[in-house]
């Protein structure tokens, strides 16, 4: 559905993207991750046709970006939502809807993105989160086969963020829409993404599933409370608030066995696997610490 081959984009001699290649299949939901400046928004603007690549190819539904047939097949919501300030929400949705032969019902979209009570409001009076929800609704209004979303839940409150997650889990999955979205929210990437693509300094650093990324850290964390200063027994223990914690390999039992043998009393024991956020930070830090070639 989406095929990117050796994509490069340069601005005034600086390469924002360098030989990026990956593929998305029909119905696949892929999260695009990376620190600020990694090239995520540049990639989204190229896929949406707002910028042209310096080198490389982009094909969506076996057609090159910019092909007229893609206008009705691809929906997108980039970071900036700029609407005519005096136009009402219902007017904008109705105008965009009129460009498609079989658009989604406005009532369904208004309910899905919590816009029902805003339909008569002028967009100039909307908050950032409300504008964002309108932009997301417009991305799906034409029943696209492919949707591109650049940080979709930026400025969106928690309740409506979860409303969007439910929409993706229900409608997007049911209609087998191919979804590529960038995000800084690791829980969002894990919840919605079938696969993760991590960009770093304009290049693909790694492709993985959420579980595969977490598996990079072969460690688990043990947290507990104790009246004994565990740091005096093992310098690897650290104190956070009223909990001691230690990161260990895949055998945390050895750390607990040592406490039992020393007859250390403890409570509130927690043993957890690394989060996707911890794995992401570990991976990007590891690359940044490598010496330049």
PDB file of C-alpha atoms in Angstrom:
ATOM      1  CA  UNK A   1       0.000   0.000   0.000  1.00  0.00           C
ATOM      2  CA  UNK A   2       2.909   2.351   0.793  1.00  0.00           C
ATOM      3  CA  UNK A   3       6.379   1.757  -0.607  1.00  0.00           C
ATOM      4  CA  UNK A   4       9.255   4.142   0.063  1.00  0.00           C
ATOM      5  CA  UNK A   5      12.568   3.517  -1.683  1.00  0.00           C
ATOM      6  CA  UNK A   6      15.856   5.311  -0.974  1.00  0.00           C
ATOM      7  CA  UNK A   7      14.045   8.521  -0.028  1.00  0.00           C
ATOM      8  CA  UNK A   8      16.325  11.520   0.497  1.00  0.00           C
ATOM      9  CA  UNK A   9      15.381  15.127   1.244  1.00  0.00           C
ATOM     10  CA  UNK A  10      17.910  17.939   1.578  1.00  0.00           C
ATOM     11  CA  UNK A  11      17.373  21.529   2.710  1.00  0.00           C
ATOM     12  CA  UNK A  12      20.159  23.990   1.867  1.00  0.00           C
ATOM     13  CA  UNK A  13      22.677  21.182   1.810  1.00  0.00           C
ATOM     14  CA  UNK A  14      21.450  19.569   5.041  1.00  0.00           C
ATOM     15  CA  UNK A  15      19.961  16.105   4.665  1.00  0.00           C
ATOM     16  CA  UNK A  16      16.719  15.855   6.639  1.00  0.00           C
ATOM     17  CA  UNK A  17      16.178  12.330   5.293  1.00  0.00           C
ATOM     18  CA  UNK A  18      18.823   9.996   3.909  1.00  0.00           C
ATOM     19  CA  UNK A  19      18.020   6.862   1.882  1.00  0.00           C
ATOM     20  CA  UNK A  20      14.895   5.940   3.849  1.00  0.00           C
ATOM     21  CA  UNK A  21      13.185   2.747   2.682  1.00  0.00           C
ATOM     22  CA  UNK A  22      10.240   0.805   4.120  1.00  0.00           C
ATOM     23  CA  UNK A  23       6.885  -0.714   3.144  1.00  0.00           C
ATOM     24  CA  UNK A  24       3.409  -0.794   4.682  1.00  0.00           C
ATOM     25  CA  UNK A  25       0.921  -3.503   3.766  1.00  0.00           C
ATOM     26  CA  UNK A  26      -2.857  -3.177   3.495  1.00  0.00           C
ATOM     27  CA  UNK A  27      -4.493  -2.665   6.878  1.00  0.00           C
ATOM     28  CA  UNK A  28      -1.191  -2.281   8.701  1.00  0.00           C
ATOM     29  CA  UNK A  29      -0.900   0.350  11.432  1.00  0.00           C
ATOM     30  CA  UNK A  30       2.650   1.638  11.804  1.00  0.00           C
ATOM     31  CA  UNK A  31       4.005   4.145  14.331  1.00  0.00           C
ATOM     32  CA  UNK A  32       6.810   6.447  13.253  1.00  0.00           C
ATOM     33  CA  UNK A  33       9.070   7.258  16.220  1.00  0.00           C
ATOM     34  CA  UNK A  34      12.134   9.392  16.704  1.00  0.00           C
ATOM     35  CA  UNK A  35      13.505  12.327  18.697  1.00  0.00           C
ATOM     36  CA  UNK A  36      12.873  15.907  17.615  1.00  0.00           C
ATOM     37  CA  UNK A  37      14.620  16.613  14.324  1.00  0.00           C
ATOM     38  CA  UNK A  38      14.723  12.955  13.291  1.00  0.00           C
ATOM     39  CA  UNK A  39      12.806  13.682  10.069  1.00  0.00           C
ATOM     40  CA  UNK A  40       9.309  12.454  10.946  1.00  0.00           C
ATOM     41  CA  UNK A  41       7.415  15.584   9.860  1.00  0.00           C
ATOM     42  CA  UNK A  42       9.552  15.925   6.740  1.00  0.00           C
ATOM     43  CA  UNK A  43       8.676  12.365   5.792  1.00  0.00           C
ATOM     44  CA  UNK A  44       4.969  13.018   6.381  1.00  0.00           C
ATOM     45  CA  UNK A  45       5.052  16.143   4.214  1.00  0.00           C
ATOM     46  CA  UNK A  46       6.688  14.162   1.390  1.00  0.00           C
ATOM     47  CA  UNK A  47       4.126  11.374   1.648  1.00  0.00           C
ATOM     48  CA  UNK A  48       1.303  13.939   1.605  1.00  0.00           C
ATOM     49  CA  UNK A  49       2.704  15.585  -1.507  1.00  0.00           C
ATOM     50  CA  UNK A  50       3.389  18.958   0.083  1.00  0.00           C
ATOM     51  CA  UNK A  51       7.112  18.599  -0.583  1.00  0.00           C
ATOM     52  CA  UNK A  52       9.080  16.817  -3.250  1.00  0.00           C
ATOM     53  CA  UNK A  53      11.965  14.476  -2.490  1.00  0.00           C
ATOM     54  CA  UNK A  54      15.500  15.267  -3.508  1.00  0.00           C
ATOM     55  CA  UNK A  55      16.015  11.621  -4.449  1.00  0.00           C
ATOM     56  CA  UNK A  56      14.081   8.391  -4.149  1.00  0.00           C
ATOM     57  CA  UNK A  57      10.562   7.145  -4.844  1.00  0.00           C
ATOM     58  CA  UNK A  58       7.242   7.075  -2.997  1.00  0.00           C
ATOM     59  CA  UNK A  59       4.384   4.904  -4.184  1.00  0.00           C
ATOM     60  CA  UNK A  60       0.980   4.718  -2.523  1.00  0.00           C
ATOM     61  CA  UNK A  61      -1.542   2.177  -3.817  1.00  0.00           C
ATOM     62  CA  UNK A  62       0.918   1.494  -6.669  1.00  0.00           C
ATOM     63  CA  UNK A  63       0.736   5.129  -7.776  1.00  0.00           C
ATOM     64  CA  UNK A  64       3.335   7.887  -7.408  1.00  0.00           C
ATOM     65  CA  UNK A  65       2.606  10.616  -4.877  1.00  0.00           C
ATOM     66  CA  UNK A  66       0.768  13.457  -6.599  1.00  0.00           C
ATOM     67  CA  UNK A  67      -1.240  11.209  -8.889  1.00  0.00           C
ATOM     68  CA  UNK A  68      -4.823  12.582  -9.208  1.00  0.00           C
ATOM     69  CA  UNK A  69      -6.400   9.239  -8.222  1.00  0.00           C
ATOM     70  CA  UNK A  70      -4.780   9.437  -4.795  1.00  0.00           C
ATOM     71  CA  UNK A  71      -6.773  12.534  -3.796  1.00  0.00           C
ATOM     72  CA  UNK A  72      -9.795  10.415  -2.938  1.00  0.00           C
ATOM     73  CA  UNK A  73      -7.783   7.501  -1.528  1.00  0.00           C
ATOM     74  CA  UNK A  74      -5.415   9.165   0.941  1.00  0.00           C
ATOM     75  CA  UNK A  75      -6.396  11.130   4.033  1.00  0.00           C
ATOM     76  CA  UNK A  76      -3.933  13.102   6.115  1.00  0.00           C
ATOM     77  CA  UNK A  77      -3.638  15.382   9.110  1.00  0.00           C
ATOM     78  CA  UNK A  78      -0.318  17.177   9.471  1.00  0.00           C
ATOM     79  CA  UNK A  79       0.874  19.121  12.522  1.00  0.00           C
ATOM     80  CA  UNK A  80      -0.636  22.466  11.529  1.00  0.00           C
ATOM     81  CA  UNK A  81      -4.434  22.765  11.345  1.00  0.00           C
ATOM     82  CA  UNK A  82      -5.275  26.028   9.585  1.00  0.00           C
ATOM     83  CA  UNK A  83      -8.993  26.615   9.010  1.00  0.00           C
ATOM     84  CA  UNK A  84     -10.847  29.778   7.889  1.00  0.00           C
ATOM     85  CA  UNK A  85     -11.514  31.452  11.230  1.00  0.00           C
ATOM     86  CA  UNK A  86     -15.053  32.638  10.377  1.00  0.00           C
ATOM     87  CA  UNK A  87     -16.229  29.292   8.981  1.00  0.00           C
ATOM     88  CA  UNK A  88     -18.250  27.008  11.218  1.00  0.00           C
ATOM     89  CA  UNK A  89     -17.263  23.429  11.943  1.00  0.00           C
ATOM     90  CA  UNK A  90     -20.336  22.033  10.172  1.00  0.00           C
ATOM     91  CA  UNK A  91     -19.627  24.196   7.103  1.00  0.00           C
ATOM     92  CA  UNK A  92     -16.036  22.975   6.806  1.00  0.00           C
ATOM     93  CA  UNK A  93     -17.011  19.341   7.261  1.00  0.00           C
ATOM     94  CA  UNK A  94     -19.821  19.709   4.737  1.00  0.00           C
ATOM     95  CA  UNK A  95     -17.566  21.398   2.179  1.00  0.00           C
ATOM     96  CA  UNK A  96     -14.854  18.729   2.463  1.00  0.00           C
ATOM     97  CA  UNK A  97     -17.496  15.987   2.392  1.00  0.00           C
ATOM     98  CA  UNK A  98     -18.892  17.331  -0.892  1.00  0.00           C
ATOM     99  CA  UNK A  99     -15.636  16.451  -2.674  1.00  0.00           C
ATOM    100  CA  UNK A 100     -16.145  12.691  -2.177  1.00  0.00           C
ATOM    101  CA  UNK A 101     -18.628  10.342  -3.819  1.00  0.00           C
ATOM    102  CA  UNK A 102     -19.288   8.248  -0.681  1.00  0.00           C
ATOM    103  CA  UNK A 103     -18.208  10.251   2.369  1.00  0.00           C
ATOM    104  CA  UNK A 104     -18.705   9.130   5.926  1.00  0.00           C
ATOM    105  CA  UNK A 105     -21.806  10.514   7.636  1.00  0.00           C
ATOM    106  CA  UNK A 106     -21.009  13.792   9.377  1.00  0.00           C
ATOM    107  CA  UNK A 107     -22.957  12.702  12.428  1.00  0.00           C
ATOM    108  CA  UNK A 108     -20.800   9.592  12.795  1.00  0.00           C
ATOM    109  CA  UNK A 109     -17.592  11.623  12.566  1.00  0.00           C
ATOM    110  CA  UNK A 110     -18.898  14.315  14.919  1.00  0.00           C
ATOM    111  CA  UNK A 111     -19.707  11.671  17.500  1.00  0.00           C
ATOM    112  CA  UNK A 112     -16.455   9.761  16.996  1.00  0.00           C
ATOM    113  CA  UNK A 113     -14.312  12.884  17.506  1.00  0.00           C
ATOM    114  CA  UNK A 114     -16.517  14.669  20.060  1.00  0.00           C
ATOM    115  CA  UNK A 115     -17.478  17.482  17.677  1.00  0.00           C
ATOM    116  CA  UNK A 116     -21.276  17.351  17.994  1.00  0.00           C
ATOM    117  CA  UNK A 117     -21.486  20.280  20.413  1.00  0.00           C
ATOM    118  CA  UNK A 118     -19.054  22.286  18.266  1.00  0.00           C
ATOM    119  CA  UNK A 119     -20.772  22.030  14.882  1.00  0.00           C
ATOM    120  CA  UNK A 120     -22.154  25.584  15.011  1.00  0.00           C
ATOM    121  CA  UNK A 121     -18.950  27.123  16.352  1.00  0.00           C
ATOM    122  CA  UNK A 122     -16.571  29.187  14.227  1.00  0.00           C
ATOM    123  CA  UNK A 123     -13.172  27.560  13.984  1.00  0.00           C
ATOM    124  CA  UNK A 124     -11.481  30.773  15.125  1.00  0.00           C
ATOM    125  CA  UNK A 125     -12.969  30.161  18.556  1.00  0.00           C
ATOM    126  CA  UNK A 126     -11.803  26.559  18.883  1.00  0.00           C
ATOM    127  CA  UNK A 127      -9.035  25.459  21.190  1.00  0.00           C
ATOM    128  CA  UNK A 128      -5.937  23.714  19.844  1.00  0.00           C
ATOM    129  CA  UNK A 129      -7.278  20.315  20.846  1.00  0.00           C
ATOM    130  CA  UNK A 130     -10.670  20.987  19.247  1.00  0.00           C
ATOM    131  CA  UNK A 131      -9.014  22.021  15.986  1.00  0.00           C
ATOM    132  CA  UNK A 132      -6.938  18.879  16.139  1.00  0.00           C
ATOM    133  CA  UNK A 133     -10.029  16.697  16.477  1.00  0.00           C
ATOM    134  CA  UNK A 134     -11.606  18.472  13.506  1.00  0.00           C
ATOM    135  CA  UNK A 135      -8.462  17.843  11.469  1.00  0.00           C
ATOM    136  CA  UNK A 136      -8.552  14.149  12.378  1.00  0.00           C
ATOM    137  CA  UNK A 137     -12.208  13.859  11.407  1.00  0.00           C
ATOM    138  CA  UNK A 138     -11.460  15.431   8.016  1.00  0.00           C
ATOM    139  CA  UNK A 139      -8.651  12.917   7.431  1.00  0.00           C
ATOM    140  CA  UNK A 140     -11.197  10.082   7.484  1.00  0.00           C
ATOM    141  CA  UNK A 141     -14.189  11.834   5.910  1.00  0.00           C
ATOM    142  CA  UNK A 142     -13.660  10.493   2.378  1.00  0.00           C
ATOM    143  CA  UNK A 143     -13.326   6.816   3.385  1.00  0.00           C
ATOM    144  CA  UNK A 144      -9.611   6.720   2.410  1.00  0.00           C
ATOM    145  CA  UNK A 145      -7.666   3.509   2.044  1.00  0.00           C
ATOM    146  CA  UNK A 146      -4.506   5.133   3.430  1.00  0.00           C
ATOM    147  CA  UNK A 147      -4.279   7.692   6.253  1.00  0.00           C
ATOM    148  CA  UNK A 148      -1.209   9.721   7.297  1.00  0.00           C
ATOM    149  CA  UNK A 149      -1.256  11.401  10.708  1.00  0.00           C
ATOM    150  CA  UNK A 150       1.557  13.572  12.076  1.00  0.00           C
ATOM    151  CA  UNK A 151       1.367  13.487  15.892  1.00  0.00           C
ATOM    152  CA  UNK A 152      -2.415  12.967  15.867  1.00  0.00           C
ATOM    153  CA  UNK A 153      -3.118  13.519  19.575  1.00  0.00           C
ATOM    154  CA  UNK A 154      -1.032  16.660  20.120  1.00  0.00           C
ATOM    155  CA  UNK A 155      -3.061  19.047  22.341  1.00  0.00           C
ATOM    156  CA  UNK A 156      -5.889  16.502  22.613  1.00  0.00           C
ATOM    157  CA  UNK A 157      -7.161  15.893  26.157  1.00  0.00           C
ATOM    158  CA  UNK A 158      -6.968  12.450  27.743  1.00  0.00           C
ATOM    159  CA  UNK A 159     -10.631  11.523  27.270  1.00  0.00           C
ATOM    160  CA  UNK A 160     -10.639  12.362  23.564  1.00  0.00           C
ATOM    161  CA  UNK A 161      -7.257  10.742  23.103  1.00  0.00           C
ATOM    162  CA  UNK A 162      -8.781   7.467  24.207  1.00  0.00           C
ATOM    163  CA  UNK A 163     -11.809   8.163  22.023  1.00  0.00           C
ATOM    164  CA  UNK A 164      -9.413   8.377  19.067  1.00  0.00           C
ATOM    165  CA  UNK A 165      -7.719   5.132  20.124  1.00  0.00           C
ATOM    166  CA  UNK A 166     -11.124   3.411  20.149  1.00  0.00           C
ATOM    167  CA  UNK A 167     -11.866   4.791  16.685  1.00  0.00           C
ATOM    168  CA  UNK A 168      -8.603   3.349  15.347  1.00  0.00           C
ATOM    169  CA  UNK A 169      -9.174   0.005  17.067  1.00  0.00           C
ATOM    170  CA  UNK A 170     -12.734  -0.217  15.741  1.00  0.00           C
ATOM    171  CA  UNK A 171     -13.300   1.627  12.458  1.00  0.00           C
ATOM    172  CA  UNK A 172      -9.737   1.724  11.103  1.00  0.00           C
ATOM    173  CA  UNK A 173      -9.169  -1.965  11.851  1.00  0.00           C
ATOM    174  CA  UNK A 174     -12.591  -3.001  10.495  1.00  0.00           C
ATOM    175  CA  UNK A 175     -12.134  -1.114   7.214  1.00  0.00           C
ATOM    176  CA  UNK A 176      -8.529  -2.348   6.850  1.00  0.00           C
ATOM    177  CA  UNK A 177      -7.198   1.177   6.479  1.00  0.00           C
ATOM    178  CA  UNK A 178      -3.433   1.448   6.178  1.00  0.00           C
ATOM    179  CA  UNK A 179      -2.334   3.912   8.858  1.00  0.00           C
ATOM    180  CA  UNK A 180       1.040   5.605   9.280  1.00  0.00           C
ATOM    181  CA  UNK A 181       1.271   7.950  12.257  1.00  0.00           C
ATOM    182  CA  UNK A 182       4.109   9.742  13.989  1.00  0.00           C
ATOM    183  CA  UNK A 183       4.072  10.223  17.731  1.00  0.00           C
ATOM    184  CA  UNK A 184       6.129  11.033  20.805  1.00  0.00           C
ATOM    185  CA  UNK A 185       3.649   9.115  22.976  1.00  0.00           C
ATOM    186  CA  UNK A 186       5.176   5.691  23.556  1.00  0.00           C
ATOM    187  CA  UNK A 187       1.974   4.273  25.043  1.00  0.00           C
ATOM    188  CA  UNK A 188       0.160   5.453  21.912  1.00  0.00           C
ATOM    189  CA  UNK A 189       2.685   3.737  19.656  1.00  0.00           C
ATOM    190  CA  UNK A 190       2.399   0.523  21.630  1.00  0.00           C
ATOM    191  CA  UNK A 191      -1.396   0.567  21.733  1.00  0.00           C
ATOM    192  CA  UNK A 192      -2.039   1.416  18.077  1.00  0.00           C
ATOM    193  CA  UNK A 193       1.030   0.255  16.174  1.00  0.00           C
ATOM    194  CA  UNK A 194       1.362  -3.207  14.693  1.00  0.00           C
ATOM    195  CA  UNK A 195       4.910  -2.188  13.884  1.00  0.00           C
ATOM    196  CA  UNK A 196       7.331   0.593  14.827  1.00  0.00           C
ATOM    197  CA  UNK A 197       9.747   2.454  12.572  1.00  0.00           C
ATOM    198  CA  UNK A 198      12.353   4.499  14.430  1.00  0.00           C
ATOM    199  CA  UNK A 199      14.022   7.409  12.662  1.00  0.00           C
ATOM    200  CA  UNK A 200      17.266   8.904  13.913  1.00  0.00           C
ATOM    201  CA  UNK A 201      19.058  11.768  12.177  1.00  0.00           C
ATOM    202  CA  UNK A 202      17.083  11.209   8.997  1.00  0.00           C
ATOM    203  CA  UNK A 203      17.698   7.478   8.696  1.00  0.00           C
ATOM    204  CA  UNK A 204      15.786   4.354   9.679  1.00  0.00           C
ATOM    205  CA  UNK A 205      17.421   3.198  12.884  1.00  0.00           C
ATOM    206  CA  UNK A 206      15.246   0.138  13.435  1.00  0.00           C
ATOM    207  CA  UNK A 207      11.988  -1.536  12.430  1.00  0.00           C
ATOM    208  CA  UNK A 208      10.351  -3.680  15.069  1.00  0.00           C
ATOM    209  CA  UNK A 209       7.135  -4.670  16.811  1.00  0.00           C
ATOM    210  CA  UNK A 210       6.425  -3.111  20.231  1.00  0.00           C
ATOM    211  CA  UNK A 211       7.312  -6.402  21.917  1.00  0.00           C
ATOM    212  CA  UNK A 212      10.433  -6.761  19.818  1.00  0.00           C
ATOM    213  CA  UNK A 213      11.626  -3.312  20.839  1.00  0.00           C
ATOM    214  CA  UNK A 214      11.140  -4.053  24.528  1.00  0.00           C
ATOM    215  CA  UNK A 215      13.036  -7.321  24.102  1.00  0.00           C
ATOM    216  CA  UNK A 216      16.157  -5.304  23.293  1.00  0.00           C
ATOM    217  CA  UNK A 217      16.494  -4.706  27.011  1.00  0.00           C
ATOM    218  CA  UNK A 218      17.163  -8.077  28.533  1.00  0.00           C
ATOM    219  CA  UNK A 219      16.478  -6.798  32.004  1.00  0.00           C
ATOM    220  CA  UNK A 220      13.769  -6.483  34.608  1.00  0.00           C
ATOM    221  CA  UNK A 221      13.322  -4.045  37.459  1.00  0.00           C
ATOM    222  CA  UNK A 222      12.754  -5.058  41.070  1.00  0.00           C
ATOM    223  CA  UNK A 223      11.120  -2.479  43.353  1.00  0.00           C
ATOM    224  CA  UNK A 224      10.354  -2.873  47.039  1.00  0.00           C
ATOM    225  CA  UNK A 225      10.263  -1.166  50.418  1.00  0.00           C
ATOM    226  CA  UNK A 226      12.602  -1.975  53.294  1.00  0.00           C
ATOM    227  CA  UNK A 227      13.736  -0.438  56.569  1.00  0.00           C
ATOM    228  CA  UNK A 228      17.246  -1.548  55.680  1.00  0.00           C
ATOM    229  CA  UNK A 229      19.314   0.685  53.390  1.00  0.00           C
ATOM    230  CA  UNK A 230      19.874  -1.851  50.624  1.00  0.00           C
ATOM    231  CA  UNK A 231      22.578   0.324  49.095  1.00  0.00           C
ATOM    232  CA  UNK A 232      24.834  -0.698  51.963  1.00  0.00           C
ATOM    233  CA  UNK A 233      24.420  -4.347  50.921  1.00  0.00           C
ATOM    234  CA  UNK A 234      24.713  -3.890  47.170  1.00  0.00           C
ATOM    235  CA  UNK A 235      25.674  -0.617  45.497  1.00  0.00           C
ATOM    236  CA  UNK A 236      23.482  -1.446  42.527  1.00  0.00           C
ATOM    237  CA  UNK A 237      20.350  -0.741  44.562  1.00  0.00           C
ATOM    238  CA  UNK A 238      18.992   2.813  44.193  1.00  0.00           C
ATOM    239  CA  UNK A 239      16.416   4.775  46.168  1.00  0.00           C
ATOM    240  CA  UNK A 240      13.444   6.543  44.574  1.00  0.00           C
ATOM    241  CA  UNK A 241      10.990   8.067  47.035  1.00  0.00           C
ATOM    242  CA  UNK A 242      10.349   5.340  49.595  1.00  0.00           C
ATOM    243  CA  UNK A 243      11.133   2.477  47.204  1.00  0.00           C
ATOM    244  CA  UNK A 244      14.429   0.794  46.548  1.00  0.00           C
ATOM    245  CA  UNK A 245      14.907  -0.479  43.011  1.00  0.00           C
ATOM    246  CA  UNK A 246      17.469  -2.401  41.023  1.00  0.00           C
ATOM    247  CA  UNK A 247      17.700  -3.303  37.343  1.00  0.00           C
ATOM    248  CA  UNK A 248      18.867  -6.826  36.753  1.00  0.00           C
ATOM    249  CA  UNK A 249      19.072  -9.427  34.041  1.00  0.00           C
ATOM    250  CA  UNK A 250      16.311 -11.884  33.254  1.00  0.00           C
ATOM    251  CA  UNK A 251      16.828 -13.622  36.617  1.00  0.00           C
ATOM    252  CA  UNK A 252      15.556 -11.205  39.306  1.00  0.00           C
ATOM    253  CA  UNK A 253      15.164 -14.198  41.636  1.00  0.00           C
ATOM    254  CA  UNK A 254      18.906 -14.047  42.353  1.00  0.00           C
ATOM    255  CA  UNK A 255      18.575 -10.519  43.768  1.00  0.00           C
ATOM    256  CA  UNK A 256      15.670 -11.570  45.998  1.00  0.00           C
ATOM    257  CA  UNK A 257      17.499 -14.721  47.071  1.00  0.00           C
ATOM    258  CA  UNK A 258      20.368 -12.559  48.319  1.00  0.00           C
ATOM    259  CA  UNK A 259      17.966 -10.561  50.487  1.00  0.00           C
ATOM    260  CA  UNK A 260      16.430 -13.720  51.950  1.00  0.00           C
ATOM    261  CA  UNK A 261      19.868 -15.132  52.747  1.00  0.00           C
ATOM    262  CA  UNK A 262      20.751 -11.910  54.597  1.00  0.00           C
ATOM    263  CA  UNK A 263      17.360 -12.031  56.361  1.00  0.00           C
ATOM    264  CA  UNK A 264      16.345  -8.611  55.064  1.00  0.00           C
ATOM    265  CA  UNK A 265      12.669  -7.847  55.604  1.00  0.00           C
ATOM    266  CA  UNK A 266      10.868  -6.063  52.776  1.00  0.00           C
ATOM    267  CA  UNK A 267       7.374  -5.368  51.434  1.00  0.00           C
ATOM    268  CA  UNK A 268       5.542  -3.912  48.392  1.00  0.00           C
ATOM    269  CA  UNK A 269       7.515  -6.086  46.001  1.00  0.00           C
ATOM    270  CA  UNK A 270       7.139  -5.330  42.292  1.00  0.00           C
ATOM    271  CA  UNK A 271       8.958  -7.024  39.409  1.00  0.00           C
ATOM    272  CA  UNK A 272       8.424  -5.400  36.012  1.00  0.00           C
ATOM    273  CA  UNK A 273       9.694  -5.721  32.455  1.00  0.00           C
ATOM    274  CA  UNK A 274      11.138  -2.694  30.641  1.00  0.00           C
ATOM    275  CA  UNK A 275       8.656  -0.342  29.020  1.00  0.00           C
ATOM    276  CA  UNK A 276       8.700   0.610  25.354  1.00  0.00           C
ATOM    277  CA  UNK A 277       9.789   4.104  26.417  1.00  0.00           C
ATOM    278  CA  UNK A 278      12.807   2.730  28.286  1.00  0.00           C
ATOM    279  CA  UNK A 279      13.737   0.584  25.277  1.00  0.00           C
ATOM    280  CA  UNK A 280      13.396   3.559  22.913  1.00  0.00           C
ATOM    281  CA  UNK A 281      15.583   5.778  25.107  1.00  0.00           C
ATOM    282  CA  UNK A 282      18.169   3.005  25.448  1.00  0.00           C
ATOM    283  CA  UNK A 283      18.295   2.492  21.681  1.00  0.00           C
ATOM    284  CA  UNK A 284      18.629   6.177  20.735  1.00  0.00           C
ATOM    285  CA  UNK A 285      21.160   6.859  23.508  1.00  0.00           C
ATOM    286  CA  UNK A 286      23.204   3.906  22.359  1.00  0.00           C
ATOM    287  CA  UNK A 287      23.428   5.358  18.850  1.00  0.00           C
ATOM    288  CA  UNK A 288      24.240   8.862  20.088  1.00  0.00           C
ATOM    289  CA  UNK A 289      27.109   7.516  22.196  1.00  0.00           C
ATOM    290  CA  UNK A 290      28.739   5.801  19.217  1.00  0.00           C
ATOM    291  CA  UNK A 291      31.785   7.636  17.861  1.00  0.00           C
ATOM    292  CA  UNK A 292      31.364   9.177  14.407  1.00  0.00           C
ATOM    293  CA  UNK A 293      32.701   7.082  11.505  1.00  0.00           C
TER     294      UNK A 293
END
